[in-house]
Each structure stands twice: as C-alpha cells, then as structure tokens.
Short mmCIF file of C-alpha atoms in Angstrom, two decimals:
data_model
loop_
_atom_site.label_atom_id
_atom_site.label_comp_id
_atom_site.label_asym_id
_atom_site.label_seq_id
_atom_site.Cartn_x
_atom_site.Cartn_y
_atom_site.Cartn_z
CA LYS A 21 0.00 0.00 0.00
CA GLN A 22 2.83 2.41 0.89
CA TRP A 23 4.65 1.50 -2.34
CA TYR A 24 1.51 2.20 -4.36
CA GLN A 25 0.99 5.54 -2.59
CA ARG A 26 4.59 6.53 -3.32
CA ARG A 27 4.11 5.67 -7.01
CA VAL A 28 0.92 7.75 -7.16
CA ARG A 29 2.64 10.71 -5.46
CA ALA A 30 5.64 10.44 -7.79
CA GLU A 31 3.40 10.43 -10.87
CA ALA A 32 1.41 13.39 -9.57
CA ASP A 33 4.63 15.29 -8.88
CA ARG A 34 5.92 14.56 -12.38
CA LEU A 35 2.72 15.79 -14.03
CA ALA A 36 2.64 18.91 -11.87
CA LEU A 37 6.27 19.73 -12.65
CA GLU A 38 5.69 19.26 -16.36
CA GLU A 39 2.67 21.54 -16.27
CA LEU A 40 4.52 24.18 -14.26
CA ALA A 41 7.45 24.02 -16.69
CA LYS A 42 5.08 24.55 -19.61
CA GLU A 43 3.44 27.49 -17.87
CA ALA A 44 6.84 29.00 -17.00
CA ASP A 45 8.08 28.61 -20.59
CA LYS A 46 4.89 30.15 -21.93
CA ALA A 47 5.09 33.10 -19.54
CA THR A 48 8.76 33.72 -20.39
CA ARG A 49 8.06 33.48 -24.13
CA ASN A 50 5.10 35.87 -23.89
CA LEU A 51 7.16 38.33 -21.86
CA LEU A 52 9.93 38.37 -24.47
CA ILE A 53 7.39 38.89 -27.26
CA SER A 54 5.72 41.75 -25.38
CA GLN A 55 9.10 43.39 -24.77
CA LYS A 56 9.88 43.31 -28.53
CA GLU A 57 6.43 44.64 -29.34
CA GLU A 58 6.92 47.47 -26.86
CA GLU A 59 10.23 48.38 -28.49
CA MET A 60 8.63 48.37 -31.97
CA ALA A 61 5.70 50.48 -30.73
CA ALA A 62 8.14 53.00 -29.22
CA LYS A 63 9.95 53.27 -32.58
CA ASP A 64 6.65 53.75 -34.43
CA GLN A 65 5.63 56.39 -31.90
CA LYS A 66 8.91 58.27 -32.38
CA ALA A 67 8.61 58.06 -36.18
CA ALA A 68 5.03 59.40 -36.02
CA GLU A 69 6.16 62.33 -33.87
CA GLU A 70 8.90 63.22 -36.38
CA ALA A 71 6.45 62.97 -39.29
CA LEU A 72 4.05 65.29 -37.49
CA LYS A 73 6.83 67.83 -36.91
CA ALA A 74 7.80 67.67 -40.59
CA ALA A 75 4.19 68.15 -41.69
CA LYS A 76 3.78 71.14 -39.42
CA ALA A 77 7.03 72.64 -40.74
CA ALA A 78 5.79 72.19 -44.33
CA ASP A 79 2.45 73.72 -43.35
CA ASP A 80 0.60 71.03 -45.30
CA GLN A 81 -2.83 70.50 -43.69
CA ALA A 82 -3.44 67.15 -45.37
CA LYS A 83 -0.09 65.78 -44.21
CA ILE A 84 -0.65 67.18 -40.73
CA GLU A 85 -4.00 65.36 -40.41
CA GLU A 86 -2.47 62.11 -41.72
CA ALA A 87 0.50 62.45 -39.33
CA GLN A 88 -1.85 63.11 -36.39
CA ARG A 89 -3.85 60.00 -37.24
CA LEU A 90 -0.68 57.88 -37.43
CA LYS A 91 0.59 59.32 -34.16
CA LYS A 92 -2.70 58.53 -32.42
CA GLU A 93 -2.51 54.94 -33.65
CA ALA A 94 1.14 54.68 -32.58
CA ASP A 95 0.31 56.05 -29.11
CA GLU A 96 -2.50 53.51 -28.73
CA ARG A 97 -0.20 50.65 -29.81
CA ALA A 98 2.46 51.82 -27.34
CA ARG A 99 -0.13 52.00 -24.57
CA THR A 100 -1.35 48.50 -25.40
CA SER A 101 2.14 47.00 -25.61
CA LYS A 102 3.11 48.50 -22.22
CA MET A 103 0.01 47.03 -20.55
CA ILE A 104 0.60 43.62 -22.18
CA LYS A 105 4.17 43.68 -20.88
CA ARG A 106 2.93 44.51 -17.35
CA LEU A 107 0.39 41.69 -17.51
CA ASN A 108 3.02 39.20 -18.69
CA GLN A 109 5.41 40.30 -15.94
CA ALA A 110 2.66 39.80 -13.35
CA ILE A 111 1.84 36.37 -14.80
CA GLN A 112 5.49 35.35 -14.65
CA SER A 113 5.79 36.53 -11.03
CA ARG A 114 2.65 34.58 -9.96
CA ASP A 115 2.07 37.24 -7.29
CA ILE A 116 -1.64 37.60 -6.56
CA ARG A 117 -1.45 41.23 -5.41
CA GLU A 118 0.53 42.30 -8.48
CA LEU A 119 -1.82 40.37 -10.78
CA GLU A 120 -4.95 41.92 -9.29
CA GLU A 121 -3.49 45.45 -9.41
CA THR A 122 -2.46 45.05 -13.07
CA ILE A 123 -5.83 43.59 -14.06
CA GLY A 124 -7.56 46.47 -12.28
CA ASP A 125 -5.43 49.06 -14.07
CA ALA A 126 -6.11 47.48 -17.49
CA LYS A 127 -9.87 47.58 -16.88
CA LYS A 128 -9.86 51.05 -15.33
CA LYS A 129 -7.81 52.61 -18.15
CA LYS A 130 -9.82 50.70 -20.78
CA VAL A 131 -6.72 49.68 -22.71
CA LEU A 132 -7.65 48.15 -26.05
CA GLY A 133 -6.31 44.84 -27.33
CA VAL A 134 -5.44 43.31 -23.92
CA GLU A 135 -8.61 41.26 -23.33
CA GLU A 136 -6.91 37.90 -23.95
CA HIS A 137 -4.00 38.74 -21.63
CA VAL A 138 -6.37 39.99 -18.91
CA LYS A 139 -8.30 36.71 -19.11
CA GLU A 140 -5.06 34.73 -18.82
CA ALA A 141 -4.03 36.76 -15.76
CA GLN A 142 -7.48 36.34 -14.17
CA ASP A 143 -7.36 32.57 -14.77
CA LEU A 144 -4.01 32.47 -12.97
CA VAL A 145 -5.45 34.46 -10.04
CA ASP A 146 -8.33 31.97 -9.78
CA LEU A 147 -5.84 29.08 -9.89
CA LEU A 148 -3.66 30.58 -7.15
CA TYR A 149 -6.68 31.28 -4.95
CA ALA A 150 -7.87 27.68 -5.44
CA GLY A 151 -4.47 26.40 -4.33
CA MET A 152 -4.46 28.72 -1.31
CA GLN A 153 -7.95 27.61 -0.32
CA LEU A 154 -6.88 23.97 -0.47
CA GLU A 155 -3.71 24.70 1.53
CA ASN A 156 -5.67 26.51 4.25
CA ALA A 157 -8.24 23.70 4.42
CA CYS A 158 -5.47 21.11 4.83
CA ARG A 159 -3.77 23.22 7.51
CA ASP A 160 -7.04 23.50 9.46
CA ARG A 161 -7.70 19.76 8.89
CA SER A 162 -11.34 20.48 8.08
CA ILE A 163 -12.96 17.59 6.19
CA GLU A 164 -15.75 19.76 4.80
CA ASP A 165 -13.39 22.54 3.65
CA ILE A 166 -10.98 20.07 2.01
CA GLU A 167 -13.81 18.39 0.10
CA THR A 168 -15.13 21.79 -1.04
CA ALA A 169 -11.67 22.95 -2.17
CA ILE A 170 -10.97 19.74 -4.12
CA SER A 171 -14.40 19.90 -5.76
CA ARG A 172 -13.81 23.50 -6.88
CA ILE A 173 -10.39 22.67 -8.29
CA LYS A 174 -11.77 19.77 -10.32
CA ASN A 175 -14.77 21.74 -11.55
CA ALA A 176 -12.46 24.54 -12.69
CA GLY A 177 -10.15 22.09 -14.50
CA TYR A 178 -7.09 22.77 -12.32
CA GLU A 179 -6.51 19.16 -11.20
CA THR A 180 -3.58 18.71 -13.61
CA VAL A 181 -1.71 21.86 -12.54
CA LEU A 182 -2.46 21.19 -8.85
CA ALA A 183 -2.08 17.41 -9.13
CA LYS A 184 0.46 17.19 -6.29
CA GLU A 185 -1.60 19.35 -3.93
CA VAL A 186 -4.84 17.52 -4.75
CA ASN A 187 -3.22 14.11 -4.23
CA GLU A 188 -1.81 15.12 -0.84
CA ALA A 189 -5.18 16.61 0.17
CA GLU A 190 -7.03 13.43 -0.82
CA ASN A 191 -4.62 11.31 1.23
CA LEU A 192 -5.11 13.64 4.20
CA LEU A 193 -8.88 13.45 3.69
CA VAL A 194 -8.78 9.65 3.95
CA LYS A 195 -6.80 9.90 7.20
CA LEU A 196 -9.09 12.53 8.69
CA LYS A 197 -12.22 10.53 7.87
CA ARG A 198 -10.68 7.46 9.46
CA LEU A 199 -9.72 9.42 12.58
CA GLU A 200 -13.24 10.85 12.71
CA PHE A 201 -14.64 7.31 12.51
CA LEU A 202 -12.35 6.14 15.32
CA LYS A 203 -13.36 9.04 17.55
CA ARG A 204 -17.01 8.42 16.80
CA GLN A 205 -16.70 4.88 18.18
CA VAL A 206 -15.96 6.37 21.59
CA MET A 207 -18.20 9.45 21.34
CA GLU A 208 -21.26 7.30 20.60
CA LEU A 209 -20.76 5.22 23.75
CA LYS A 210 -23.62 5.60 26.19
CA GLN A 211 -22.88 6.68 29.73
CA GLN A 212 -24.22 3.36 30.93
CA THR A 213 -21.47 1.55 28.99
CA ILE A 214 -18.75 3.69 30.56
CA ALA A 215 -20.37 3.16 33.96
CA GLU A 216 -20.06 -0.57 33.31
CA LEU A 217 -16.29 -0.18 32.88
CA LYS A 218 -16.07 1.83 36.11
CA SER A 219 -18.11 -0.76 37.97
CA TYR A 220 -15.36 -3.39 37.74
CA SER A 221 -13.56 -3.90 41.02
CA GLN A 222 -11.20 -6.39 39.40
CA PRO A 223 -11.53 -5.92 35.60
CA PRO A 224 -10.71 -8.70 33.13
CA PRO A 225 -7.06 -8.40 32.00
CA ILE A 226 -8.04 -7.51 28.43
CA VAL A 227 -10.15 -4.55 29.68
CA LYS A 228 -7.33 -3.30 31.90
CA PHE A 229 -4.82 -3.53 29.02
CA VAL A 230 -7.08 -1.56 26.68
CA MET A 231 -7.76 1.20 29.19
CA THR A 232 -4.07 1.36 30.12
CA ALA A 233 -3.24 1.94 26.45
CA THR A 234 -6.02 4.56 26.25
CA PHE A 235 -4.64 6.67 29.10
CA LEU A 236 -1.03 6.26 27.96
CA ILE A 237 -2.05 7.62 24.55
CA LEU A 238 -3.84 10.54 26.24
CA GLY A 239 -0.55 11.50 27.91
CA HIS A 240 -0.65 9.92 31.38
CA ASP A 241 2.47 8.49 32.95
CA ALA A 242 2.52 4.76 33.71
CA LYS A 243 2.73 5.51 37.46
CA GLU A 244 -0.55 7.45 37.32
CA ILE A 245 -2.49 4.46 35.98
CA LYS A 246 -0.73 1.58 37.69
CA GLN A 247 -3.82 0.64 39.71
CA TRP A 248 -7.32 0.12 38.32
CA ASN A 249 -8.89 2.49 40.87
CA GLN A 250 -6.66 5.28 39.48
CA MET A 251 -8.14 4.69 36.02
CA VAL A 252 -11.66 4.64 37.47
CA VAL A 253 -11.06 8.11 38.90
CA LEU A 254 -9.91 9.36 35.49
CA MET A 255 -12.95 7.80 33.80
CA GLY A 256 -15.23 9.60 36.26
CA LYS A 257 -14.02 13.12 35.46
CA THR A 258 -16.39 15.55 33.76
CA GLY A 259 -16.21 18.71 31.64
CA LYS A 260 -13.03 19.35 29.70
CA GLU A 261 -11.28 16.55 31.58
CA SER A 262 -13.93 13.97 30.70
CA LEU A 263 -12.70 10.92 28.81
CA LYS A 264 -14.93 11.52 25.78
CA ARG A 265 -13.87 15.17 25.44
CA ARG A 266 -10.20 14.24 25.63
CA VAL A 267 -10.61 11.52 23.00
CA GLN A 268 -12.47 13.95 20.73
CA GLY A 269 -9.72 16.55 20.90
CA PHE A 270 -6.77 14.16 20.58
CA GLU A 271 -4.47 14.25 17.55
CA PRO A 272 -2.06 11.34 16.91
CA ASP A 273 0.92 13.58 16.06
CA THR A 274 0.97 14.76 19.70
CA MET A 275 1.84 11.24 20.87
CA SER A 276 5.50 10.32 21.29
CA TRP A 277 7.00 7.50 19.26
CA ASP A 278 7.92 5.53 22.40
CA VAL A 279 4.35 5.65 23.72
CA ALA A 280 3.03 4.46 20.35
CA GLU A 281 5.40 1.48 20.37
CA ALA A 282 4.56 0.66 24.00
CA CYS A 283 0.81 0.72 23.27
CA ARG A 284 1.33 -1.42 20.18
CA ASP A 285 3.00 -4.03 22.40
CA ILE A 286 0.19 -3.80 24.97
CA LEU A 287 -2.49 -4.35 22.32
CA ALA A 288 -0.58 -7.10 20.51
CA GLY A 289 -2.58 -10.29 20.04
CA MET A 290 -5.96 -8.55 20.49
CA ASP A 291 -8.66 -7.90 17.93
CA THR A 292 -12.04 -6.17 17.99
CA GLY A 293 -13.97 -9.45 18.30
CA SER A 294 -12.02 -10.81 21.26
CA VAL A 295 -12.33 -7.50 23.16
CA ALA A 296 -16.05 -7.12 22.31
CA ASP A 297 -16.74 -10.61 23.72
CA VAL A 298 -15.61 -9.30 27.10
CA SER A 299 -16.80 -5.66 27.02
CA ALA A 300 -18.49 -3.54 24.34
CA GLY A 301 -17.12 -0.36 25.91
CA ALA A 302 -13.55 -1.65 25.93
CA ALA A 303 -13.98 -2.69 22.28
CA ALA A 304 -14.74 0.92 21.28
CA PHE A 305 -11.62 2.14 23.09
CA TYR A 306 -9.59 -0.67 21.51
CA ILE A 307 -10.63 0.43 18.00
CA TRP A 308 -9.65 4.00 18.84
CA CYS A 309 -6.29 3.03 20.43
CA ASP A 310 -5.35 0.71 17.56
CA GLY A 311 -6.12 3.42 15.00
CA MET A 312 -4.20 6.13 16.88
CA VAL A 313 -1.14 3.91 17.25
CA GLU A 314 -1.17 2.94 13.58
CA GLU A 315 -1.57 6.56 12.52
CA ARG A 316 1.28 7.76 14.76
CA LEU A 317 3.67 5.06 13.56
CA SER A 318 2.93 6.06 9.96
CA LEU A 319 4.24 9.59 10.70
CA PRO A 320 7.92 10.59 11.00
CA LYS A 321 9.54 9.52 14.25
CA VAL A 322 10.09 13.17 15.18
CA VAL A 323 7.08 15.29 14.21
CA PRO A 324 8.22 18.64 12.75
CA LYS A 325 7.90 21.58 15.13
CA GLU A 326 5.99 23.54 12.48
CA LEU A 327 3.25 20.90 12.37
CA LYS A 328 2.83 21.01 16.14
CA GLU A 329 2.64 24.80 16.11
CA LEU A 330 0.00 24.74 13.36
CA ARG A 331 -2.02 22.19 15.32
CA ARG A 332 -1.75 24.27 18.50
CA ALA A 333 -2.79 27.41 16.62
CA SER A 334 -5.77 25.60 15.08
CA LEU A 335 -6.91 24.34 18.50
CA ASN A 336 -6.47 27.80 20.04
CA ARG A 337 -8.52 29.33 17.22
CA GLU A 338 -11.33 26.81 17.78
CA GLU A 339 -11.26 27.48 21.55
CA SER A 340 -11.36 31.25 20.95
CA ASN A 341 -14.36 30.88 18.66
CA LYS A 342 -16.16 28.80 21.28
CA ASN A 343 -15.39 31.36 24.03
CA LEU A 344 -16.50 34.21 21.78
CA THR A 345 -19.79 32.48 21.03
CA LYS A 346 -20.28 31.70 24.72
CA GLY A 347 -19.52 35.32 25.69
CA ARG A 348 -22.00 36.68 23.16
CA THR A 349 -24.68 34.28 24.40
CA VAL A 350 -24.12 35.34 28.02
CA ALA A 351 -24.26 39.02 27.04
CA VAL A 352 -27.54 38.55 25.16
CA LEU A 353 -29.08 36.63 28.07
CA SER A 354 -27.88 39.33 30.51
CA ARG A 355 -29.46 42.09 28.40
CA ARG A 356 -32.72 40.14 28.19
CA SER A 357 -32.68 39.62 31.97
CA ARG A 358 -32.16 43.34 32.64
CA SER A 359 -34.94 44.24 30.20
CA ARG A 360 -37.30 41.80 31.90
CA ASP A 361 -36.43 43.22 35.33
CA ARG A 362 -37.19 46.76 34.16
CA ILE A 363 -40.55 45.67 32.78
CA GLU A 364 -41.56 43.66 35.85
CA ALA A 365 -40.25 46.09 38.54
CA PRO A 366 -42.93 48.38 40.12
CA SER A 367 -42.63 52.12 39.67
CA SER A 368 -40.34 53.66 42.28
CA LYS A 369 -41.65 57.19 41.80
CA VAL A 370 -43.44 58.52 44.93
CA ARG A 371 -45.57 61.63 44.88
CA PRO A 372 -43.69 64.28 46.88
CA ASP A 373 -45.19 65.63 50.10
CA ARG A 374 -45.91 69.27 49.42
CA SER A 375 -46.00 70.05 53.12
CA LYS A 376 -42.23 69.35 53.36
CA SER A 377 -41.36 71.90 50.70
CA THR A 378 -42.24 74.80 53.02
CA GLY A 379 -40.51 73.42 56.10
CA LYS A 380 -43.50 74.37 58.32
CA SER A 381 -44.96 70.93 59.02
CA THR A 382 -41.71 69.47 60.27
CA GLY A 383 -40.66 72.36 62.39
CA LYS A 384 -37.38 72.63 60.49
CA SER A 385 -36.02 75.29 58.18
CA PRO A 386 -36.48 74.95 54.38
CA ALA A 387 -32.70 74.54 54.04
CA ALA A 388 -32.73 71.57 56.46
CA ASN A 389 -35.62 69.99 54.60
CA ARG A 390 -33.80 70.43 51.28
CA LYS A 391 -30.69 68.81 52.76
CA ARG A 392 -32.78 65.96 54.14
CA ARG A 393 -34.43 65.43 50.73
#
C-alpha cells in the first residue's frame, strides 16, 4: 500500500512539474514577445512624432492630419504594448497582489487589445486562490473545507496543474475521515457503557490492558495508571477533563514515538472481536487506540515543530471561537434579563409631600428639609 501511494505521489509530482514548466516557458516566451512589441511600438511612436513635426514645418494641412492620425494609432499601440508587458510580468511573477493590481489598471484605463491577456491573468489568479484555499483547508484539517476545495479545483479544470496538492489533500482526507470514525466509536458510547467499565472492582485483563493503552495515549504516565482504581477516577471526570472530550480533541501527532510502540505491544494479540466478547465499551476504546497507534507510527519519528505549532494554533482558534460564542450568548441573556427586570419592577416614583417643601410641618427650616431630601 505504501509502495503504491509513493508511485501515485511520484506520478502526480511529475505531471505537476511538467505543467509548471510549460506554464513558466509560456510566460517567459510571452514576456519576451511583449518586450519586442513594446520596443517596436516605441519606434513607431517616435517616427510618427517626427512625421508630425515635418508636416507642421511644411504647413501642409493634409499631411498634418495624416500624421496626427498615425501618431494617435502609434500612441495607442504603445499603450497597449506596455500594458501587455505589465500583464506578462505579473503572470510570470505569480504574485496575486501584483496580478490583481495590473488587471484592475487594465480595466480602469480601458486599454484596447489586452482582453486575452487579462483573461489569462485572471485565470491564474483563480488558480492561485484555489491552491491557497486547499492549503488553508489542509492546515485546518477540516474535512468539509478540504472536500469543497478539491471539488472547486476539479470543476475549474485545475486538477492537472495542482495534481500534487490535490493528491496530498485526498490522502489527508482519507486519514481525517478514518480518525473521525475512530473518535465516533468512543463518542457514541452511552454513559451506561462507561459506567459498566467503572463498575469493575477487578476488571478482566483484556479490559485493563485496553484502558491502560487509552490513558497512555492521552498522555498519562505509567505511574498514574498503575492501579485500576486510578483509572476509574480518570474515567469519572467531567467537563473538559472527561474521557470523551479528551478523546475527541486528541491528535495522533501529539503522541511520542515511544508511547506508540509501548501501546502497540500492549495491544498485541488482540482484535475487535475478542475484546467485544468481554466488554463492548472496551472494544470501542480498543478500536480508537489501535487506529491512533497505527496513525502515529505512519508519521515521522520526530514530528516537525511547524506541524505542532499549526495544530496548536488551530486548536487555540477553535477554543477562541467557542469562548467568543459563549460570551455573546451570556451578554444577550444578561441584556434580556435586565430588560425583563425593568418591565416587571414596580414604579419607584413617589408623589412628593408638598407640606415638606415649606418646612412648616416638620418644624425645620427649608434649608434643612432640602438637605434631608
């Protein structure tokens, strides 16, 4: 399977490189042609200016009009050739900002004769954006976004140019769907099934081995889970520390190579059927553990620091979005509560006692009454 995947990747890389080489050759060739055309247009423009000067010196109205017409045509050709050169330079650079600025200038100035080059530049912008969208989706590891990006690339006919990127994204998509399936095995467990695991005072050895592997994968030290009652305590935690939440948020590249090998040894000789015969709950955790170990051992022994940082940034972004949503919800509920209190509260306005305003009924001076009020 690995040999076949390497062959597929190698073929995709070859096709992508060939396509990029063709595009680079085409861009270079077009740039050279546009440079020559610009030089020729400049010469024609200079010749037209000299002809106009000669016509004016001869004071021949017919020649002056003809020279003005030729100069106008030469100016338009020079304008067109300069814009074509700019467009070809932007295409060769493959810089999105430069491409968009040049396309905008060509449309704003209404330069004639550049429609084909503008379309070519716009097609390249669309291609680059499609590649960026796919790259961002793969970085965020979003199954839905990756599927959308691949679909757009294929619908637009970019799968040959982006063959390498599409192939890598499809391989990542297969892995993500498998990881999602493995997590779902645990997430769909009923609380009663987990309670059954906690109810063991002396669990069957196969159950203890599976749960030991589970907590080792989640980052616990062997000393912390040496006794079964220690694992029962961990299984009973709630909130962010609950077992299901931790399984849902786990990524295999955060596991060390040594832990993956140790868990592989612990689970050796087991299969889903033999574990399910003893405990359905342990079987779900076995499927998850086996998949996480296999996935980690398929990665490099030392996971690149950049990948860990991207994963951490993605998790932080998700947590920030959740907190933001929670904060907005609390604010809305608080505003609603204050509005309801204002509506339900009785009026606090009391009709003033006119007798106090004169100070006579209380036996005090008006100043004292005002101070009291």
